[in-house]
Coordinates of C-alpha atoms in Angstrom, one line a residue:
F1 CA 82.2 85.7 108.3
Q2 CA 81.6 85.9 112.0
Y3 CA 82.7 83.5 114.7
S4 CA 81.6 84.2 118.2
D5 CA 82.7 87.8 118.9
D6 CA 85.1 87.9 116.0
L7 CA 84.3 89.3 112.6
F8 CA 86.2 88.4 109.4
G9 CA 85.9 89.9 105.9
A10 CA 87.7 90.4 102.7
D11 CA 89.1 93.5 101.1
R12 CA 91.6 94.3 98.4
A13 CA 95.2 94.5 99.7
F14 CA 95.6 98.1 98.3
N15 CA 92.3 99.3 99.8
I16 CA 93.7 100.6 103.1
C17 CA 93.2 103.8 105.1
W18 CA 94.5 105.4 108.3
Y19 CA 92.8 104.7 111.6
E20 CA 93.8 107.5 113.8
P21 CA 93.1 106.1 117.3
Y22 CA 95.6 103.2 116.6
H23 CA 97.9 105.3 114.4
T24 CA 98.0 102.6 111.8
L25 CA 96.9 101.6 108.3
L26 CA 94.1 99.0 108.1
P27 CA 91.8 97.7 105.4
S28 CA 89.1 100.3 104.6
K29 CA 86.2 98.1 105.6
Q30 CA 87.8 97.3 108.9
V31 CA 88.4 101.0 109.6
Q32 CA 84.7 101.8 108.8
L33 CA 83.6 99.2 111.3
L34 CA 86.0 100.5 113.9
Y35 CA 84.7 104.1 113.5
L36 CA 81.1 102.7 113.7
W37 CA 82.0 100.9 117.0
D38 CA 83.6 104.2 118.2
E39 CA 80.4 106.1 117.5
L40 CA 78.3 103.5 119.2
G41 CA 80.7 103.2 122.2
I42 CA 81.5 99.6 121.6
P43 CA 85.0 98.8 123.0
H44 CA 87.7 97.2 120.9
Q45 CA 91.4 96.5 121.3
H46 CA 94.2 97.3 118.9
E47 CA 96.0 94.0 119.3
K48 CA 92.8 92.2 118.1
Q49 CA 92.6 94.2 114.9
L50 CA 94.4 91.9 112.6
S51 CA 94.6 91.9 108.8
G52 CA 96.5 90.0 106.2
S53 CA 96.2 87.2 103.7
S54 CA 97.0 84.6 106.4
L55 CA 95.4 84.8 109.8
T56 CA 95.2 82.5 112.8
I57 CA 91.5 82.0 113.7
I58 CA 90.6 79.8 116.8
G59 CA 94.0 78.1 116.4
F60 CA 93.7 77.4 112.6
V61 CA 95.8 79.1 110.0
V62 CA 93.5 80.5 107.3
D63 CA 95.5 81.4 104.2
A64 CA 93.3 83.4 101.7
N65 CA 96.0 83.2 99.0
C66 CA 96.5 79.4 99.1
L67 CA 92.8 78.8 100.0
T68 CA 93.7 76.5 102.8
I69 CA 92.8 76.0 106.5
S70 CA 95.4 74.2 108.6
L71 CA 96.9 73.8 112.0
D72 CA 100.3 75.2 112.6
S73 CA 102.9 72.4 112.6
A74 CA 103.6 72.6 116.4
K75 CA 99.9 72.2 117.3
W76 CA 99.5 69.5 114.7
E77 CA 102.4 67.5 116.2
E78 CA 101.0 68.0 119.7
L79 CA 97.6 66.7 118.7
I80 CA 99.0 63.7 116.9
S81 CA 101.3 62.9 119.8
F82 CA 98.6 63.2 122.4
I83 CA 96.2 60.9 120.5
S84 CA 99.0 58.4 119.9
W85 CA 100.0 58.5 123.6
F86 CA 96.4 58.1 124.8
C87 CA 95.7 55.0 122.8
S88 CA 99.2 53.5 123.2
L89 CA 98.5 52.6 126.8
A90 CA 95.7 50.1 126.2
P91 CA 94.5 48.4 128.3
I92 CA 95.7 51.0 130.8
K93 CA 93.2 53.5 132.2
H94 CA 93.1 57.3 132.2
P95 CA 91.2 59.7 134.5
L96 CA 87.9 61.0 133.1
K97 CA 89.5 64.5 132.7
E98 CA 92.0 63.1 130.2
F99 CA 89.2 61.5 128.2
Q100 CA 87.4 64.9 128.2
R101 CA 90.5 66.7 127.2
L102 CA 91.0 64.4 124.3
A103 CA 87.3 64.7 123.3
R104 CA 87.5 68.6 123.4
W105 CA 90.7 68.5 121.3
I106 CA 89.1 66.2 118.7
N107 CA 85.9 68.2 118.7
W108 CA 87.9 71.3 118.0
I109 CA 89.6 69.7 115.0
L110 CA 86.2 68.9 113.6
N111 CA 85.9 72.6 112.7
I112 CA 88.0 71.8 109.7
F113 CA 87.5 68.0 109.4
P114 CA 83.8 67.5 110.2
L115 CA 83.7 64.1 108.6
L116 CA 86.0 62.7 111.3
H117 CA 83.2 63.0 113.9
S118 CA 82.8 59.3 114.2
G119 CA 86.3 59.1 115.8
L120 CA 84.6 60.5 119.0
F121 CA 81.8 58.0 119.2
S122 CA 83.4 55.4 121.5
I123 CA 84.9 58.1 123.8
Y124 CA 81.5 59.7 124.3
Q125 CA 79.9 56.3 124.8
K126 CA 82.6 55.4 127.4
T127 CA 82.4 58.6 129.3
A128 CA 78.6 59.2 129.2
D129 CA 77.0 59.7 132.6
K130 CA 80.3 60.1 134.3
D131 CA 81.2 63.3 136.1
E132 CA 84.0 62.6 138.6
A133 CA 87.1 64.2 136.9
N134 CA 89.6 61.9 138.6
L135 CA 87.6 58.7 138.0
Y136 CA 89.8 56.2 136.1
I137 CA 88.3 54.7 133.0
Y138 CA 89.8 51.8 131.1
I139 CA 90.7 52.3 127.4
N140 CA 88.8 49.6 125.4
N141 CA 89.3 48.2 121.9
A142 CA 86.6 50.4 120.4
I143 CA 88.4 53.6 121.6
C144 CA 91.7 52.4 120.3
S145 CA 90.2 51.4 117.0
D146 CA 88.4 54.8 116.6
L147 CA 91.6 56.7 117.6
H148 CA 93.8 54.7 115.1
W149 CA 91.2 55.4 112.4
L150 CA 91.2 59.1 113.3
L151 CA 95.1 59.2 113.3
A152 CA 95.2 57.5 109.9
H153 CA 92.9 60.2 108.4
L154 CA 94.7 63.0 110.1
H155 CA 98.0 61.8 108.8
R156 CA 96.7 61.9 105.3
Q157 CA 95.7 65.5 105.2
Q158 CA 96.9 68.3 107.4
D159 CA 95.5 71.1 105.2
L160 CA 91.9 71.6 104.1
L161 CA 92.0 73.0 100.5
I162 CA 88.9 75.3 100.5
L163 CA 88.6 75.7 96.8
E164 CA 88.6 71.9 96.2
D165 CA 86.1 71.3 99.0
I166 CA 83.5 73.9 98.2

């Protein structure tokens, strides 16, 4: 599995070997890749060479043992609080940059909950063709409705069970 410049793979927990440049034990496949990168002159950093049954990938906790993808609880609460705060102020207005911040955050959560994409529709519609970051935009009923719908679905399921959803 590859995401951007990150590469993820699976190996058996007991299949480890020593990687001399970092003076540490790592999964064998990872060590092979690091030696290949060394031979090709591709730079890499020790702190980015992670392994284990549970890893944080682009802010999501991927647990290979439980077969789940989730947000850590602090990020989850922060997301829920921000969405709740944003739509609790209707009919108050927010600057465009806050709309964009919310849209980025929701777009990010779509990595594990892609079926919630319709929760962004009214935000995109309201902010289309606007580019002044400090321009204040009123929150309308459609945005509040979409955000409440999104919150209801997010409250129901924090974890994505991979095995069930494949």
